[in-house]
CSV table of C-alpha atoms in Angstrom, one decimal:
chain,number,residue,atom,x,y,z
P,12,MET,CA,0.1,0.0,-0.4
P,13,ILE,CA,1.0,3.4,-0.6
P,14,ARG,CA,0.3,6.3,0.8
P,15,ARG,CA,0.1,10.1,-0.8
P,16,LEU,CA,1.7,13.0,1.2
P,17,SER,CA,1.5,16.4,0.5
P,18,PHE,CA,4.6,18.4,0.7
P,19,ALA,CA,3.2,21.3,2.1
P,20,THR,CA,2.1,19.3,5.3
P,21,LEU,CA,5.6,18.0,5.2
P,22,LEU,CA,7.5,21.3,5.5
P,23,LEU,CA,7.3,24.3,7.7
P,24,VAL,CA,9.8,26.6,6.3
P,25,LEU,CA,9.9,26.7,2.4
P,26,PRO,CA,11.8,29.5,1.0
P,27,THR,CA,11.5,30.0,-2.7
P,28,PRO,CA,14.6,28.4,-3.7
P,29,LEU,CA,17.1,31.2,-4.7
P,30,LEU,CA,18.8,29.0,-7.5
P,31,ALA,CA,22.0,31.4,-8.1
P,32,GLN,CA,23.8,29.2,-9.8
P,33,ASP,CA,25.7,32.0,-11.8
P,34,ALA,CA,27.5,35.2,-10.0
P,35,HIS,CA,25.8,37.4,-12.6
P,36,SER,CA,22.4,37.2,-10.9
P,37,LEU,CA,23.9,36.9,-7.6
P,38,GLY,CA,25.8,40.2,-7.6
P,39,ILE,CA,22.7,42.0,-8.7
P,40,GLY,CA,20.5,40.9,-6.1
P,41,PHE,CA,18.7,38.2,-8.2
P,42,ALA,CA,16.7,41.0,-10.1
P,43,ALA,CA,17.7,39.1,-13.2
P,44,THR,CA,14.4,38.9,-15.0
P,45,ALA,CA,15.3,42.0,-17.3
P,46,ALA,CA,18.9,41.7,-17.4
P,47,ARG,CA,21.0,40.5,-20.4
P,48,MET,CA,21.7,36.9,-18.7
P,49,ASP,CA,23.5,34.9,-21.7
P,50,TYR,CA,23.1,31.4,-21.2
P,51,PHE,CA,22.0,31.9,-17.7
P,52,GLY,CA,18.6,33.0,-19.0
P,53,VAL,CA,17.4,29.1,-19.2
P,54,TYR,CA,16.7,29.8,-15.4
P,55,TRP,CA,15.8,33.8,-15.0
P,56,ASN,CA,14.0,34.0,-18.3
P,57,PRO,CA,14.8,32.5,-21.4
P,58,ALA,CA,13.2,35.2,-23.4
P,59,CYS,CA,16.4,36.7,-22.9
P,60,LEU,CA,18.1,34.3,-25.2
P,61,ALA,CA,16.8,36.0,-28.2
P,62,ILE,CA,18.8,39.2,-27.3
P,63,PRO,CA,21.0,39.9,-30.2
P,64,GLY,CA,24.9,39.1,-29.3
P,65,SER,CA,27.9,40.7,-31.1
P,66,GLY,CA,29.9,37.4,-30.2
P,67,PRO,CA,30.3,33.8,-31.9
P,68,SER,CA,26.8,31.7,-32.0
P,69,TRP,CA,28.2,29.3,-29.6
P,70,THR,CA,28.3,29.6,-25.3
P,71,VAL,CA,29.3,27.2,-23.1
P,72,ALA,CA,28.7,28.4,-19.4
P,73,THR,CA,29.5,26.4,-16.0
P,74,GLY,CA,28.4,28.4,-12.8
P,75,GLY,CA,28.2,27.2,-9.2
P,76,SER,CA,27.2,28.8,-5.6
P,77,PHE,CA,26.6,28.5,-2.1
P,78,PHE,CA,24.2,30.0,0.5
P,79,ASP,CA,23.4,29.5,4.0
P,80,THR,CA,20.9,31.6,6.2
P,81,SER,CA,19.3,31.1,9.8
P,82,ASN,CA,17.3,33.3,11.9
P,83,SER,CA,18.8,32.3,15.2
P,84,GLY,CA,20.7,35.8,14.9
P,85,SER,CA,24.1,34.5,15.2
P,86,PRO,CA,27.2,34.2,12.6
P,87,ILE,CA,26.2,31.8,9.9
P,88,LEU,CA,29.8,30.5,9.4
P,89,ARG,CA,30.1,29.4,13.2
P,90,TYR,CA,26.4,28.3,13.6
P,91,ASN,CA,25.8,25.5,16.2
P,92,THR,CA,23.0,24.4,18.4
P,93,ASP,CA,24.4,26.1,21.5
P,94,ASN,CA,24.0,29.0,19.8
P,95,ALA,CA,20.6,28.5,18.3
P,96,ILE,CA,19.7,27.7,21.9
P,97,GLN,CA,20.9,31.2,23.5
P,98,SER,CA,19.0,33.0,21.0
P,99,GLY,CA,16.0,32.0,22.5
P,100,ILE,CA,14.4,32.6,19.0
P,101,ASP,CA,11.3,29.7,18.4
P,102,PRO,CA,11.3,28.2,15.9
P,103,VAL,CA,14.9,28.2,14.8
P,104,ASN,CA,15.2,27.9,10.9
P,105,ARG,CA,17.6,27.2,8.7
P,106,TYR,CA,18.0,27.0,4.8
P,107,GLN,CA,21.4,26.1,3.1
P,108,GLN,CA,22.0,25.1,-0.6
P,109,TYR,CA,24.8,24.2,-3.3
P,110,LEU,CA,24.0,24.8,-6.7
P,111,GLY,CA,26.3,24.0,-9.8
P,112,THR,CA,25.5,23.8,-13.5
P,113,PHE,CA,27.0,23.4,-17.0
P,114,GLY,CA,25.6,24.1,-20.2
P,115,THR,CA,25.3,24.9,-24.1
P,116,LYS,CA,23.7,27.8,-25.9
P,117,TYR,CA,23.2,28.3,-29.4
P,118,THR,CA,21.8,31.3,-30.9
P,119,THR,CA,18.2,31.4,-29.4
P,120,ALA,CA,18.4,27.7,-27.9
P,121,ALA,CA,19.8,26.6,-24.5
P,122,GLY,CA,20.2,23.3,-22.8
P,123,GLY,CA,21.9,22.0,-19.3
P,124,VAL,CA,22.1,20.6,-16.2
P,125,ILE,CA,21.5,22.2,-12.8
P,126,TYR,CA,22.6,20.0,-9.6
P,127,ASP,CA,20.5,21.6,-7.0
P,128,GLN,CA,21.4,20.2,-2.7
P,129,GLU,CA,19.2,22.0,0.2
P,130,LEU,CA,18.8,21.9,3.5
P,131,ASN,CA,15.9,23.0,5.1
P,132,SER,CA,14.8,23.0,9.2
P,133,SER,CA,12.9,24.5,11.5
P,134,SER,CA,13.7,23.4,15.3
P,135,SER,CA,11.5,24.4,18.7
P,136,GLN,CA,13.4,25.4,21.5
P,137,GLY,CA,12.3,22.4,23.0
P,138,ALA,CA,13.5,19.8,20.5
P,139,LEU,CA,16.8,22.1,20.7
P,140,ALA,CA,17.4,21.1,23.7
P,141,PHE,CA,16.5,17.6,23.6
P,142,PHE,CA,18.7,16.9,20.8
P,143,HIS,CA,21.7,18.6,23.1
P,144,ASP,CA,21.5,17.2,26.2
P,145,ARG,CA,21.0,13.5,24.2
P,146,ASP,CA,24.0,14.0,22.4
P,147,ASN,CA,25.9,15.2,25.5
P,148,ASN,CA,24.4,12.1,27.8
P,149,LEU,CA,22.9,14.9,29.9
P,150,ILE,CA,19.2,13.1,30.1
P,151,VAL,CA,18.3,12.2,34.1
P,152,ALA,CA,15.5,10.3,35.4
P,153,GLY,CA,11.9,12.4,35.3
P,154,SER,CA,13.4,14.7,32.2
P,155,THR,CA,10.6,16.2,30.5
P,156,TYR,CA,11.2,18.3,26.9
P,157,GLY,CA,7.8,19.4,25.6
P,158,ASN,CA,6.9,21.2,22.0
P,159,LEU,CA,8.9,18.9,20.2
P,160,ASN,CA,8.3,20.3,17.0
P,161,TYR,CA,11.4,19.3,14.6
P,162,LEU,CA,11.4,19.1,11.1
P,163,GLN,CA,14.4,18.9,8.9
P,164,THR,CA,14.5,18.1,4.9
P,165,THR,CA,17.7,17.5,2.7
P,166,GLN,CA,17.3,16.7,-0.6
P,167,GLN,CA,20.0,16.4,-4.0
P,168,ILE,CA,18.1,17.0,-7.4
P,169,TYR,CA,19.4,17.3,-10.8
P,170,ASN,CA,17.5,19.3,-13.5
P,171,VAL,CA,17.7,18.9,-17.2
P,172,VAL,CA,16.7,22.5,-18.8
P,173,VAL,CA,15.8,22.8,-22.5
P,174,SER,CA,15.3,26.3,-23.3
P,175,TYR,CA,14.2,28.6,-26.8
P,176,ALA,CA,13.3,31.7,-27.6
P,177,SER,CA,12.1,33.5,-30.4
P,178,GLN,CA,11.9,37.3,-31.2
P,179,LEU,CA,8.1,38.4,-32.2
P,180,PRO,CA,6.9,41.4,-34.4
P,181,ILE,CA,5.1,43.0,-32.1
P,182,GLY,CA,3.5,47.0,-33.2
P,183,ALA,CA,5.8,49.7,-32.4
P,184,ILE,CA,8.0,47.8,-30.0
P,185,PRO,CA,11.6,47.6,-31.1
P,186,PHE,CA,12.3,44.5,-29.9
P,187,PHE,CA,9.7,41.7,-28.2
P,188,SER,CA,10.9,37.9,-27.7
P,189,ALA,CA,9.2,35.0,-25.8
P,190,GLY,CA,10.4,31.9,-24.4
P,191,GLY,CA,10.0,29.1,-22.7
P,192,SER,CA,12.0,26.3,-20.6
P,193,LEU,CA,11.3,22.6,-20.0
P,194,LYS,CA,12.7,21.1,-16.8
P,195,TYR,CA,13.0,17.5,-15.9
P,196,HIS,CA,13.7,16.7,-12.2
P,197,ASP,CA,15.6,13.8,-11.4
P,198,GLY,CA,15.9,13.5,-7.8
P,199,VAL,CA,18.6,11.1,-6.2
P,200,GLN,CA,18.4,11.5,-2.4
P,201,TYR,CA,15.7,12.8,0.0
P,202,GLN,CA,15.4,12.9,3.4
P,203,GLN,CA,13.0,14.4,6.3
P,204,THR,CA,13.1,13.7,10.0
P,205,SER,CA,10.1,14.8,12.1
P,206,LEU,CA,9.7,14.8,16.0
P,207,MET,CA,6.8,16.2,17.7
P,208,GLY,CA,5.0,16.2,21.0
P,209,VAL,CA,6.0,15.3,24.5
P,210,TYR,CA,8.8,13.2,25.3
P,211,GLN,CA,9.4,12.2,29.2
P,212,GLN,CA,12.0,10.1,30.2
P,213,SER,CA,9.9,8.3,32.9
P,214,SER,CA,7.6,7.0,30.0
P,215,PRO,CA,9.6,7.2,27.1
P,216,SER,CA,7.4,5.0,24.8
P,217,SER,CA,4.4,8.1,24.4
P,218,GLY,CA,3.6,11.6,24.1
P,219,PHE,CA,5.3,11.9,20.6
P,220,THR,CA,5.9,10.8,17.4
P,221,TYR,CA,9.0,10.3,15.5
P,222,THR,CA,9.8,9.4,11.7
P,223,LYS,CA,11.9,9.3,8.9
P,224,THR,CA,11.3,9.3,4.9
P,225,THR,CA,13.9,8.2,2.9
P,226,SER,CA,14.1,8.4,-0.6
P,227,THR,CA,16.6,7.8,-3.8
P,228,SER,CA,13.9,8.2,-6.4
P,229,GLY,CA,12.2,11.3,-7.3
P,230,LEU,CA,10.7,12.1,-11.0
P,231,GLY,CA,9.3,15.6,-12.4
P,232,LEU,CA,8.5,17.6,-15.0
P,233,SER,CA,8.0,21.6,-15.2
P,234,ILE,CA,7.5,24.6,-17.5
P,235,ASP,CA,8.4,28.1,-17.5
P,236,ALA,CA,7.3,30.9,-19.8
P,237,GLY,CA,9.0,34.3,-20.0
P,238,PHE,CA,8.7,37.5,-22.2
P,239,LEU,CA,11.1,40.4,-22.4
P,240,ALA,CA,10.5,44.1,-24.6
P,241,LYS,CA,13.0,46.6,-25.3
P,242,PHE,CA,11.3,50.0,-25.5
P,243,THR,CA,14.3,51.9,-26.1
P,244,ASP,CA,17.9,52.0,-26.3
P,245,ALA,CA,17.7,52.6,-22.1
P,246,LEU,CA,14.6,50.5,-21.1
P,247,GLN,CA,13.4,47.0,-21.4
P,248,VAL,CA,10.8,45.0,-19.1
P,249,GLY,CA,11.2,41.3,-18.6
P,250,MET,CA,8.0,39.0,-17.5
P,251,MET,CA,8.7,35.3,-16.4
P,252,PHE,CA,6.4,32.7,-15.0
P,253,GLN,CA,8.1,30.2,-13.3
P,254,ASN,CA,6.8,26.8,-12.6
P,255,LEU,CA,3.8,27.7,-14.5
P,256,GLN,CA,3.2,23.8,-14.6
P,257,SER,CA,5.0,21.4,-11.9
P,258,ASN,CA,4.8,18.1,-10.8
P,259,PHE,CA,7.5,16.3,-8.9
P,260,ASN,CA,7.1,13.4,-6.7
P,261,TRP,CA,9.3,11.0,-4.1
P,262,GLN,CA,9.2,7.4,-4.1
P,263,ALA,CA,9.9,7.3,-0.4
P,264,GLN,CA,9.7,4.5,2.5
P,265,GLN,CA,8.5,6.1,6.1
P,266,GLN,CA,9.4,4.6,9.4
P,267,SER,CA,8.4,5.2,12.6
P,268,TYR,CA,10.7,5.3,15.8
P,269,THR,CA,10.1,5.0,19.4
P,270,LEU,CA,12.3,6.7,22.2
P,271,ASP,CA,14.6,4.7,25.2
P,272,GLY,CA,15.1,6.5,28.2
P,273,SER,CA,18.3,8.0,27.3
P,274,GLY,CA,16.5,9.2,24.1
P,275,LYS,CA,18.1,7.3,21.5
P,276,GLU,CA,15.8,5.6,18.5
P,277,SER,CA,15.0,2.3,17.8
P,278,ALA,CA,12.4,1.2,14.4
P,279,SER,CA,8.5,0.7,15.4
P,280,GLY,CA,7.3,-1.5,13.1
P,281,PRO,CA,7.8,-2.0,9.4
P,282,ALA,CA,8.4,1.0,7.1
P,283,THR,CA,5.4,2.3,4.9
P,284,ASN,CA,5.9,3.0,1.1
P,285,VAL,CA,4.8,6.6,0.7
P,286,THR,CA,4.7,9.4,-2.6
P,287,VAL,CA,5.7,12.8,-1.5
P,288,ALA,CA,4.3,15.3,-3.8
P,289,ALA,CA,6.8,18.1,-3.8
P,290,ASN,CA,5.7,20.3,-6.7
P,291,PHE,CA,7.8,23.7,-7.4
P,292,PRO,CA,6.2,26.8,-6.1
P,293,TYR,CA,4.7,29.0,-8.9
P,294,ALA,CA,6.3,32.0,-9.0
P,295,THR,CA,5.3,35.1,-11.6
P,296,LYS,CA,7.9,37.8,-11.7
P,297,LEU,CA,8.3,41.4,-13.5
P,298,GLY,CA,11.3,42.9,-13.9
P,299,LEU,CA,12.9,46.1,-15.1
P,300,MET,CA,16.5,47.0,-16.4
P,301,GLY,CA,17.2,50.8,-17.3
P,302,SER,CA,20.2,52.2,-18.1
P,303,PRO,CA,20.7,56.2,-18.6
P,304,PRO,CA,22.2,57.5,-22.0
P,305,GLY,CA,25.6,58.0,-22.2
P,306,THR,CA,26.5,55.8,-19.3
P,307,ASN,CA,27.8,52.3,-18.9
P,308,VAL,CA,25.5,51.8,-16.3
P,309,ALA,CA,22.3,49.4,-15.8
P,310,LEU,CA,19.7,49.8,-13.0
P,311,GLU,CA,17.7,46.5,-12.3
P,312,GLY,CA,14.6,46.0,-10.6
P,313,GLU,CA,12.6,43.2,-10.0
P,314,VAL,CA,9.1,42.3,-8.0
P,315,ALA,CA,8.0,38.6,-7.2
P,316,TRP,CA,5.1,37.0,-6.3
P,317,THR,CA,5.1,33.9,-4.8
P,318,GLN,CA,3.1,31.5,-2.1
P,319,GLY,CA,1.3,34.6,-1.0
P,320,LEU,CA,4.1,36.9,-0.6
P,321,VAL,CA,5.6,40.0,-2.2
P,322,ASN,CA,9.8,39.9,-2.9
P,323,TRP,CA,11.6,42.9,-4.1
P,324,ARG,CA,14.9,43.4,-5.7
P,325,ALA,CA,17.4,45.5,-7.1
P,326,GLY,CA,20.8,45.9,-8.5
P,327,LEU,CA,23.3,48.0,-10.4
P,328,GLU,CA,26.2,47.1,-13.0
P,329,ARG,CA,29.0,49.4,-13.6
P,330,LEU,CA,31.0,48.8,-16.9
P,331,TYR,CA,34.4,50.1,-17.2
P,332,PRO,CA,35.1,49.1,-20.8
P,333,GLU,CA,38.2,50.3,-21.4
P,334,SER,CA,39.8,47.6,-18.3
P,335,HIS,CA,36.9,45.1,-19.5
P,336,ILE,CA,35.4,44.9,-15.9
P,337,VAL,CA,32.0,45.1,-14.5
P,338,VAL,CA,31.4,45.6,-10.7
P,339,ARG,CA,27.9,44.8,-9.2
P,340,LEU,CA,25.8,45.4,-6.2
P,341,GLY,CA,22.4,44.2,-5.1
P,342,THR,CA,20.1,43.7,-2.6
P,343,PHE,CA,17.3,42.0,-1.2
P,344,ASN,CA,15.0,40.6,1.4
P,345,ASP,CA,16.0,37.1,3.0
P,346,ARG,CA,12.6,35.5,4.0
P,347,VAL,CA,14.5,33.3,6.3
P,348,SER,CA,16.5,35.4,8.2
P,349,ASN,CA,13.9,38.3,7.6
P,350,SER,CA,16.5,40.8,6.9
P,351,GLN,CA,18.0,42.9,4.3
P,352,LEU,CA,20.8,41.4,2.6
P,353,TRP,CA,23.8,43.0,0.2
P,354,THR,CA,25.3,41.3,-2.6
P,355,ILE,CA,28.6,42.5,-4.1
P,356,GLY,CA,30.2,41.2,-6.9
P,357,GLY,CA,32.6,41.9,-10.3
P,358,GLY,CA,33.6,40.1,-13.7
P,359,TYR,CA,36.4,40.6,-16.1
P,360,MET,CA,34.4,40.6,-19.8
P,361,VAL,CA,35.8,40.2,-23.3
P,362,SER,CA,34.4,39.5,-26.9
P,363,ASN,CA,34.3,35.6,-26.0
P,364,PHE,CA,35.2,35.2,-22.6
P,365,ASN,CA,33.3,36.4,-18.7
P,366,ILE,CA,34.5,35.5,-15.5
P,367,ASP,CA,32.4,36.6,-12.7
P,368,LEU,CA,32.6,35.7,-8.9
P,369,SER,CA,29.8,37.7,-6.5
P,370,PHE,CA,29.3,37.5,-2.6
P,371,LEU,CA,26.2,37.9,-0.4
P,372,THR,CA,26.2,38.8,3.2
P,373,ARG,CA,24.1,41.3,5.5
P,374,SER,CA,27.6,42.5,7.8
P,375,LEU,CA,30.1,44.8,5.6
P,376,PRO,CA,32.7,44.7,5.9
P,377,ALA,CA,32.4,42.0,9.0
P,378,ILE,CA,31.7,39.1,6.7
P,379,GLN,CA,32.6,36.5,9.1
P,380,ASP,CA,30.2,38.0,11.5
P,381,SER,CA,26.9,37.9,9.1
P,382,ILE,CA,24.0,36.0,10.1
P,383,THR,CA,23.9,35.0,6.1
P,384,PHE,CA,26.7,34.0,3.5
P,385,GLY,CA,26.6,33.1,0.1
P,386,MET,CA,29.0,33.2,-3.0
P,387,ALA,CA,29.3,32.1,-6.9
P,388,PHE,CA,31.1,32.2,-9.6
P,389,ASP,CA,30.4,31.8,-12.9
P,390,ALA,CA,32.1,31.2,-16.5
P,391,ILE,CA,31.5,31.9,-20.4
P,392,VAL,CA,33.2,30.9,-23.2
P,393,ARG,CA,32.0,31.8,-26.9
P,394,PHE,CA,33.4,30.3,-30.2
């Protein structure tokens, strides 16, 4: 017998994936819907693939990123359970993501692979205290731990993306394009641990539920659609419908556990086959890029609507053509730490080669003390 579980019932924290697999988008605060993203338009807005370029027809691109954030208020690079407990925040949320991509682009068509590894957790103060005492053998007779609301999910997914864009004649608009992306999701690892209720050392077999859901097989398809309009040399507008249609399921096993007097778990009964519905969240994004005449500056802005929330993002790029260098600055609000974050980056650009590096932080210049940290790189070769 296979039971079907909704992903919404399993995830207490579900931030929109950043998917900053490139340093360009990270450097401008993810305000990339109307920006010139070259190959990376396969994710940010496939309509960007049709923007005329002056370089060769073939492009090979790669990139990677790391992102880590929490609402505990302590430096994320020194995150540990003790700091989370001392924060007094309930619940303590943490989100971590590793991404990597490799792909090619030919004229207005592109395809590639995006590797996505995520950790998503929500821990009550009661659960943090329980795990801390259990790991340090501090559970004694009569100990009671209430409000055990703990949920942690890790997953690894390979996403194969194929995109195409075409320029369309639309009245007096000098340039208008439409594009779409088909994304095939191949899940290779999934694990979710859930602990809820009240644990009493004197009667450890009742008052709580402890389950683990694991899988090595997940499959699904998602569809994106995007549009880009260039009204003047100084103004272009982009619109993106992300995960316009999404269907993704994990075929998993769910096992219940009991806890003994010291808090150690042991399997309780046979594992149950379950289907975890994990469709990717739908998002609508509206982006604007302005470039004042006679300057080498681009200003990007974006508003995104997803999961009932509105997210604002903004970025700035300054090109120094004589030295082939571009510098970037961006900002956005992080939903996990609930703080305004800043991104900085730069790159080296010539006709057939780009390389970029960007960082994300809340604290400048003391990056090591930031409650959120991220970085990304990318490289593009044209021939």
